[in-house]
Amino acid sequence: MDTCRIPENASKCSGNTMECFMVLTTQAQKISIGILCGLFGTMCVFENSLVLYLIFSSPGTRKKPSYLFIGSLALADILASIIFVCSFVNFHVFNKTAFSKEAFLLQLGGVNTSFSASLSSLLLTALDRFISISRPSEYKLLMTRKRAWTALAVLWVTCATIAYLPLLGWNCCVLDSTCSELFPFVDDNYLSGWICFTLVLLGCIVYAYAHVLRRARQHVAYMEKHQAQAGKQNTRMRMDVMLAKTLVMVLAVLMLCWSPVLVLMIYSIFARLSNRLRKVFAFCSTLCLLNSMVNPIIYALRSKELFSSLRRLFSHFRRQLKAPEESPEAESTHKSSVIET
């Protein structure tokens, strides 16, 4: 059993070695993973679908580049949740291995594309805030809808290309190279490259937000000093500061949820992982779903425009529910029932 436990080279790329990556050995572990994936995945799809509806149902938000990037983030989280939950539960809980290497790498590419696009969307949002605060007078000229859509297209194509490199041939079976201890068929060098790509994205996001927060503090000091004279510009600055704080909260949640996974990935490249650590990695992977589930809650609580749209939506549903009760037919039915009694 120990010889199959951790793949060491590409010669173990046969279909039977898929069982070596099924690290959940007890029914309690499988039930726990199933419940976490089901709960986080369902909530994530519902919340992010609601965010997409709120953004694109309102002309005021769907025309703004900031909300286009947030919409891209929501779409990426929806796709990541669906693909991740289906493939992860199917593999670790139901232990199904009746699929080819290509089918597995296709699923893995979908998960990597979605999560990479989610992270890249946060980077675009950070850059959008960076430009908005550092060059406010030129923001509308620099950040147009056309440029926003172009950036999103480049983002998704780049993420998909990088994610599907293993399917296109960069895998340990084709190259006869060292396989990853965490993912079947994945080459260790590819995993190292993907980790570097992710860390570069995180570093750029942190740098952009560090600048945003520095400028936000300057704006707060300016508003306190020139409260009477600022007027409309004061309101604009408050909106920038509010959105900057919101996105910093998103980034903090992102780092908290992704750090355990990235640390274990990096550790697996330089050292052998025990079965216990591989089980920890399986459970930590569900934190990525938690991140995707928490993001929309932060938008609803921190974005005044989305929160106002959400309140209008709830008010509309409340009126729709009350309408049948207040209709003449309902009143006549109620009166007739009273007379009969």
Coordinates of C-alpha atoms in Angstrom, one line a residue:
M1 CA 0.0 0.0 0.0
D2 CA 2.8 2.4 0.8
T3 CA 4.3 2.0 -2.7
C4 CA 1.0 3.3 -4.1
R5 CA 0.4 5.9 -1.5
I6 CA 2.5 8.7 -3.1
P7 CA 3.3 8.8 -6.8
E8 CA 7.0 9.4 -7.4
N9 CA 7.4 9.3 -11.2
A10 CA 5.5 9.2 -14.4
S11 CA 5.6 5.4 -14.6
K12 CA 2.7 5.3 -12.1
C13 CA 0.4 7.2 -14.4
S14 CA -1.8 4.2 -15.0
G15 CA -5.6 4.4 -14.3
N16 CA -5.3 2.4 -11.1
T17 CA -3.1 5.1 -9.4
M18 CA -6.0 7.4 -9.2
E19 CA -6.9 5.5 -6.1
C20 CA -3.6 6.7 -4.5
F21 CA -5.0 10.3 -4.4
M22 CA -8.3 9.2 -2.5
V23 CA -7.1 10.3 0.9
L24 CA -10.4 10.3 2.7
T25 CA -10.5 6.9 4.4
T26 CA -13.5 7.0 6.8
Q27 CA -17.1 7.6 6.1
A28 CA -17.2 10.5 8.6
Q29 CA -14.5 12.3 6.5
K30 CA -16.4 11.8 3.3
I31 CA -19.7 13.0 4.8
S32 CA -18.0 16.1 6.2
I33 CA -16.5 16.9 2.9
G34 CA -19.8 16.3 1.1
I35 CA -21.7 18.6 3.6
L36 CA -19.1 21.4 3.3
C37 CA -19.0 21.2 -0.5
G38 CA -22.8 21.1 -0.7
L39 CA -23.4 23.9 1.7
F40 CA -20.6 26.3 0.4
G41 CA -21.2 25.4 -3.2
T42 CA -25.0 26.0 -3.1
M43 CA -24.7 29.3 -1.2
C44 CA -21.9 30.4 -3.5
V45 CA -23.9 29.8 -6.7
F46 CA -27.0 31.5 -5.2
E47 CA -25.2 34.5 -3.8
N48 CA -23.0 35.2 -6.9
S49 CA -26.0 34.7 -9.2
L50 CA -27.8 37.3 -7.2
V51 CA -24.8 39.7 -7.5
L52 CA -24.7 39.2 -11.3
Y53 CA -28.4 39.9 -11.5
L54 CA -28.1 43.1 -9.3
I55 CA -25.2 44.4 -11.4
F56 CA -26.6 43.7 -14.9
S57 CA -30.3 44.6 -14.1
S58 CA -29.3 48.1 -13.2
P59 CA -28.1 50.6 -15.9
G60 CA -26.2 52.5 -13.3
T61 CA -24.0 49.6 -12.3
R62 CA -23.6 47.6 -15.4
K63 CA -22.0 50.6 -17.2
K64 CA -19.3 51.1 -14.6
P65 CA -16.0 49.2 -15.1
S66 CA -15.7 48.6 -11.4
Y67 CA -18.9 46.5 -11.4
L68 CA -17.9 44.8 -14.6
F69 CA -14.9 43.5 -12.8
I70 CA -17.0 42.5 -9.8
G71 CA -19.4 40.7 -12.2
S72 CA -16.4 38.8 -13.7
L73 CA -15.4 37.8 -10.2
A74 CA -18.9 36.6 -9.5
L75 CA -19.1 34.6 -12.7
A76 CA -15.7 33.0 -12.0
D77 CA -16.8 32.0 -8.5
I78 CA -20.0 30.4 -9.9
L79 CA -18.1 28.4 -12.4
A80 CA -15.5 27.4 -9.8
S81 CA -18.1 26.3 -7.4
I82 CA -20.0 24.1 -9.9
I83 CA -16.9 22.5 -11.4
F84 CA -15.0 22.1 -8.2
V85 CA -17.9 20.6 -6.2
C86 CA -18.9 18.2 -8.9
S87 CA -15.4 16.9 -9.6
F88 CA -14.2 17.0 -5.9
V89 CA -17.2 15.2 -4.5
N90 CA -17.3 12.7 -7.3
F91 CA -13.6 11.9 -6.8
H92 CA -13.1 12.0 -3.0
V93 CA -16.6 11.1 -1.7
F94 CA -17.9 8.7 -4.3
N95 CA -14.4 7.5 -5.3
K96 CA -15.2 7.3 -9.0
T97 CA -12.2 6.9 -11.3
A98 CA -14.0 5.7 -14.4
F99 CA -12.6 8.5 -16.6
S100 CA -9.5 9.0 -18.6
K101 CA -6.5 11.2 -18.0
E102 CA -7.8 13.7 -20.5
A103 CA -11.2 13.9 -18.7
F104 CA -9.5 14.5 -15.4
L105 CA -7.2 17.2 -16.7
L106 CA -10.2 18.8 -18.5
Q107 CA -12.0 19.1 -15.1
L108 CA -8.8 20.3 -13.4
G109 CA -8.3 22.9 -16.1
G110 CA -11.9 24.2 -15.5
V111 CA -11.3 24.5 -11.8
N112 CA -7.9 26.3 -12.3
T113 CA -9.4 28.6 -15.0
S114 CA -12.2 29.7 -12.7
F115 CA -10.1 30.2 -9.6
S116 CA -7.4 32.0 -11.5
A117 CA -10.0 34.2 -13.2
S118 CA -11.5 35.0 -9.8
L119 CA -8.1 36.1 -8.5
S120 CA -7.3 38.0 -11.7
S121 CA -10.7 39.8 -11.5
L122 CA -9.7 41.0 -8.0
L123 CA -6.5 42.3 -9.5
L124 CA -8.3 44.2 -12.2
T125 CA -10.6 45.6 -9.5
A126 CA -7.6 46.7 -7.5
L127 CA -6.0 48.4 -10.5
D128 CA -9.3 50.1 -11.2
R129 CA -9.3 51.5 -7.6
F130 CA -5.6 52.4 -8.0
I131 CA -6.4 54.5 -11.1
S132 CA -9.5 56.0 -9.6
I133 CA -7.7 57.2 -6.5
S134 CA -4.3 58.1 -7.9
R135 CA -5.6 59.9 -11.1
P136 CA -9.3 60.8 -10.4
S137 CA -9.4 63.6 -13.0
E138 CA -8.4 61.2 -15.8
Y139 CA -10.2 58.1 -14.5
K140 CA -13.1 58.2 -17.0
L141 CA -10.7 58.7 -19.9
L142 CA -8.4 55.9 -18.8
M143 CA -11.0 53.3 -17.7
T144 CA -13.6 53.1 -20.4
R145 CA -16.1 50.2 -20.9
K146 CA -14.3 49.1 -24.0
R147 CA -11.0 48.9 -22.2
A148 CA -12.7 47.1 -19.3
W149 CA -14.2 44.4 -21.6
T150 CA -10.9 44.1 -23.5
A151 CA -9.1 43.5 -20.2
L152 CA -11.6 40.9 -19.1
A153 CA -11.3 39.1 -22.4
V154 CA -7.5 39.0 -22.1
L155 CA -7.9 37.9 -18.5
W156 CA -10.1 34.9 -19.3
V157 CA -8.1 33.8 -22.3
T158 CA -4.8 33.9 -20.3
C159 CA -6.2 32.0 -17.3
A160 CA -7.7 29.3 -19.6
T161 CA -4.4 28.9 -21.6
I162 CA -2.4 28.5 -18.4
A163 CA -4.9 26.2 -16.8
Y164 CA -5.1 23.8 -19.7
L165 CA -1.4 23.4 -20.3
P166 CA -1.4 20.0 -18.6
L167 CA -4.2 18.8 -21.0
L168 CA -2.2 20.2 -24.0
G169 CA 0.9 18.1 -23.0
W170 CA 2.6 19.6 -20.0
N171 CA 1.9 16.6 -17.7
C172 CA 4.1 14.0 -16.0
C173 CA 2.8 11.2 -18.2
V174 CA 3.8 12.8 -21.5
L175 CA 7.0 14.3 -20.2
D176 CA 8.0 11.2 -18.1
S177 CA 8.8 13.6 -15.3
T178 CA 8.1 13.9 -11.6
C179 CA 4.3 13.8 -10.7
S180 CA 2.7 16.0 -8.1
E181 CA 1.8 14.4 -4.8
L182 CA -1.5 16.4 -4.6
F183 CA -2.9 16.1 -8.2
P184 CA -2.9 13.1 -10.5
F185 CA -1.0 13.5 -13.8
V186 CA 0.2 17.0 -12.9
D187 CA 3.9 17.8 -13.4
D188 CA 5.7 19.2 -10.4
N189 CA 7.3 21.9 -12.6
Y190 CA 3.9 23.0 -13.9
L191 CA 2.6 23.2 -10.3
S192 CA 5.6 25.3 -9.4
G193 CA 4.8 27.6 -12.3
W194 CA 1.1 27.9 -11.4
I195 CA 2.0 28.7 -7.8
C196 CA 4.4 31.5 -9.0
F197 CA 1.7 32.9 -11.3
T198 CA -0.7 32.9 -8.3
L199 CA 1.8 34.5 -6.0
V200 CA 2.6 37.2 -8.6
L201 CA -1.1 38.0 -8.8
L202 CA -1.4 38.2 -5.0
G203 CA 1.7 40.4 -4.9
C204 CA 0.3 42.9 -7.4
I205 CA -3.0 43.0 -5.6
V206 CA -1.3 43.7 -2.3
Y207 CA 0.8 46.4 -3.8
A208 CA -2.2 48.1 -5.5
Y209 CA -4.3 48.0 -2.3
A210 CA -1.4 49.3 -0.2
H211 CA -1.4 52.4 -2.4
V212 CA -5.2 52.6 -2.3
L213 CA -5.2 52.5 1.5
R214 CA -2.5 55.1 1.7
R215 CA -4.5 57.4 -0.6
A216 CA -7.7 56.6 1.2
R217 CA -6.2 57.8 4.5
Q218 CA -5.1 61.0 2.8
H219 CA -8.7 61.5 1.5
V220 CA -10.1 61.0 5.0
A221 CA -7.8 63.6 6.4
Y222 CA -8.7 66.0 3.5
M223 CA -12.4 65.5 4.1
E224 CA -12.1 66.2 7.8
K225 CA -10.1 69.3 7.1
H226 CA -12.3 70.7 4.2
Q227 CA -15.7 69.4 5.2
A228 CA -17.5 72.6 4.3
Q229 CA -15.8 73.3 1.0
A230 CA -15.5 69.8 -0.5
G231 CA -19.2 69.4 -1.6
K232 CA -19.7 67.0 -4.4
Q233 CA -16.0 66.1 -4.6
N234 CA -16.2 65.1 -0.9
T235 CA -19.0 62.7 -1.7
R236 CA -17.0 61.1 -4.5
M237 CA -14.0 60.7 -2.2
R238 CA -16.3 59.0 0.4
M239 CA -17.4 56.5 -2.3
D240 CA -13.8 55.7 -3.3
V241 CA -12.8 55.2 0.3
M242 CA -15.8 52.9 1.0
L243 CA -15.2 50.8 -2.1
A244 CA -11.5 50.6 -1.2
K245 CA -12.2 49.3 2.3
T246 CA -14.7 46.8 0.8
L247 CA -12.1 45.4 -1.6
V248 CA -9.5 45.2 1.2
M249 CA -11.9 43.1 3.2
V250 CA -12.3 40.9 0.1
L251 CA -8.5 40.6 -0.2
A252 CA -8.2 39.7 3.5
V253 CA -10.7 36.9 3.2
L254 CA -8.9 35.7 0.0
M255 CA -5.6 35.5 1.7
L256 CA -7.1 33.7 4.7
C257 CA -8.8 31.1 2.6
W258 CA -6.0 30.6 0.0
S259 CA -2.9 30.7 2.3
P260 CA -3.3 27.1 3.7
V261 CA -3.7 25.6 0.2
L262 CA -0.8 27.5 -1.3
V263 CA 1.5 26.7 1.7
L264 CA 0.8 23.0 1.3
M265 CA 1.3 23.1 -2.5
I266 CA 4.7 24.8 -2.0
Y267 CA 5.6 22.3 0.7
S268 CA 4.7 19.3 -1.5
I269 CA 7.3 20.5 -4.1
F270 CA 10.2 20.4 -1.7
A271 CA 9.2 17.5 0.6
R272 CA 7.1 14.4 0.8
L273 CA 3.6 14.8 2.2
S274 CA 2.2 12.4 4.8
N275 CA -1.3 11.0 4.4
R276 CA -2.4 13.3 7.3
L277 CA -1.2 16.4 5.4
R278 CA -2.9 15.3 2.2
K279 CA -6.2 14.9 4.1
V280 CA -5.6 18.4 5.6
F281 CA -5.1 19.7 2.0
A282 CA -8.4 18.1 0.9
F283 CA -10.3 19.9 3.7
C284 CA -8.4 23.2 3.1
S285 CA -9.5 23.1 -0.5
T286 CA -13.0 23.7 0.6
L287 CA -11.9 27.1 2.0
C288 CA -11.6 28.3 -1.6
L289 CA -15.4 27.7 -1.8
L290 CA -15.8 29.6 1.5
N291 CA -14.0 32.6 -0.1
S292 CA -16.3 32.5 -3.1
M293 CA -19.3 32.4 -0.8
V294 CA -18.2 35.3 1.5
N295 CA -17.4 37.8 -1.3
P296 CA -21.0 38.5 -2.3
I297 CA -21.9 39.1 1.3
I298 CA -19.2 41.7 1.6
Y299 CA -20.5 43.4 -1.6
A300 CA -24.1 43.5 -0.2
L301 CA -23.0 44.9 3.1
R302 CA -20.4 47.4 1.8
S303 CA -21.6 48.6 -1.6
K304 CA -24.4 51.1 -1.3
E305 CA -25.5 50.7 -4.9
L306 CA -25.8 46.9 -4.7
F307 CA -27.4 47.1 -1.3
S308 CA -30.0 49.5 -2.6
S309 CA -30.7 47.3 -5.6
L310 CA -31.0 44.3 -3.2
R311 CA -33.5 46.2 -1.0
R312 CA -35.6 47.2 -4.1
L313 CA -35.6 43.6 -5.2
F314 CA -36.8 42.4 -1.8
S315 CA -39.4 45.1 -1.7
H316 CA -40.7 44.0 -5.2
F317 CA -41.0 40.4 -4.0
R318 CA -42.8 41.5 -0.8
R319 CA -45.3 43.5 -2.9
Q320 CA -45.8 40.5 -5.2
L321 CA -46.5 38.3 -2.2
K322 CA -48.9 40.8 -0.6
A323 CA -50.8 41.4 -3.9
P324 CA -52.9 38.1 -3.9
E325 CA -53.9 38.7 -0.3
E326 CA -55.2 42.2 -1.0
S327 CA -57.0 41.4 -4.3
P328 CA -60.8 41.7 -4.5
E329 CA -61.1 37.9 -5.0
A330 CA -59.2 37.3 -1.8
E331 CA -61.4 39.7 0.1
S332 CA -64.6 38.1 -1.2
T333 CA -63.4 34.7 -0.4
H334 CA -62.4 35.9 3.1
K335 CA -65.9 37.4 3.7
S336 CA -67.8 34.3 2.5
S337 CA -65.7 32.1 4.8
V338 CA -66.6 34.5 7.7
I339 CA -70.4 34.3 6.9
E340 CA -70.3 30.5 6.7
T341 CA -68.7 30.3 10.1

